[in-house]
Amino acid sequence: MIGVGIAAFVALFVFFIRQADVLAPQPQEIRVELPDAFKD
């Protein structure tokens, strides 16, 4: 009985990790202008 519970937990964990990967938004570039970043 405990083995069935562990197997169900692992299966749900894998399912939700996969869903998070599938439903994640597309990565977008984030650009921040720093005019004085390399000023001496």
PDB file of C-alpha atoms in Angstrom:
ATOM      1  CA  MET A   1       0.000   0.000   0.000  1.00  0.00           C
ATOM      2  CA  ILE A   2       2.831   2.374   0.832  1.00  0.00           C
ATOM      3  CA  GLY A   3       4.521   1.469  -2.462  1.00  0.00           C
ATOM      4  CA  VAL A   4       1.385   2.440  -4.383  1.00  0.00           C
ATOM      5  CA  GLY A   5       1.311   5.787  -2.609  1.00  0.00           C
ATOM      6  CA  ILE A   6       4.976   6.425  -3.384  1.00  0.00           C
ATOM      7  CA  ALA A   7       4.449   5.469  -7.045  1.00  0.00           C
ATOM      8  CA  ALA A   8       1.437   7.807  -7.284  1.00  0.00           C
ATOM      9  CA  PHE A   9       3.421  10.637  -5.687  1.00  0.00           C
ATOM     10  CA  VAL A  10       6.321  10.173  -8.116  1.00  0.00           C
ATOM     11  CA  ALA A  11       3.928  10.004 -11.086  1.00  0.00           C
ATOM     12  CA  LEU A  12       2.159  13.204 -10.042  1.00  0.00           C
ATOM     13  CA  PHE A  13       5.495  14.929  -9.431  1.00  0.00           C
ATOM     14  CA  VAL A  14       6.700  14.034 -12.935  1.00  0.00           C
ATOM     15  CA  PHE A  15       3.340  15.080 -14.423  1.00  0.00           C
ATOM     16  CA  PHE A  16       3.398  18.511 -12.783  1.00  0.00           C
ATOM     17  CA  ILE A  17       7.056  19.126 -13.677  1.00  0.00           C
ATOM     18  CA  ARG A  18       6.217  18.330 -17.311  1.00  0.00           C
ATOM     19  CA  GLN A  19       3.147  20.579 -17.242  1.00  0.00           C
ATOM     20  CA  ALA A  20       5.235  23.431 -15.838  1.00  0.00           C
ATOM     21  CA  ASP A  21       7.717  22.972 -18.685  1.00  0.00           C
ATOM     22  CA  VAL A  22       4.979  22.818 -21.359  1.00  0.00           C
ATOM     23  CA  LEU A  23       2.956  25.761 -20.040  1.00  0.00           C
ATOM     24  CA  ALA A  24       5.913  28.060 -19.324  1.00  0.00           C
ATOM     25  CA  PRO A  25       5.922  31.330 -21.260  1.00  0.00           C
ATOM     26  CA  GLN A  26       8.491  31.849 -23.994  1.00  0.00           C
ATOM     27  CA  PRO A  27      11.707  33.420 -22.700  1.00  0.00           C
ATOM     28  CA  GLN A  28      12.117  37.070 -23.673  1.00  0.00           C
ATOM     29  CA  GLU A  29      15.183  39.257 -23.711  1.00  0.00           C
ATOM     30  CA  ILE A  30      15.331  41.815 -20.920  1.00  0.00           C
ATOM     31  CA  ARG A  31      17.497  44.820 -21.668  1.00  0.00           C
ATOM     32  CA  VAL A  32      18.376  47.589 -19.225  1.00  0.00           C
ATOM     33  CA  GLU A  33      20.340  50.582 -20.440  1.00  0.00           C
ATOM     34  CA  LEU A  34      23.145  51.593 -18.070  1.00  0.00           C
ATOM     35  CA  PRO A  35      24.762  54.726 -19.519  1.00  0.00           C
ATOM     36  CA  ASP A  36      27.330  55.113 -16.695  1.00  0.00           C
ATOM     37  CA  ALA A  37      28.157  51.429 -16.185  1.00  0.00           C
ATOM     38  CA  PHE A  38      31.729  51.614 -17.559  1.00  0.00           C
ATOM     39  CA  LYS A  39      32.476  55.227 -16.734  1.00  0.00           C
ATOM     40  CA  ASP A  40      35.939  55.775 -15.257  1.00  0.00           C
TER      41      ASP A  40
END
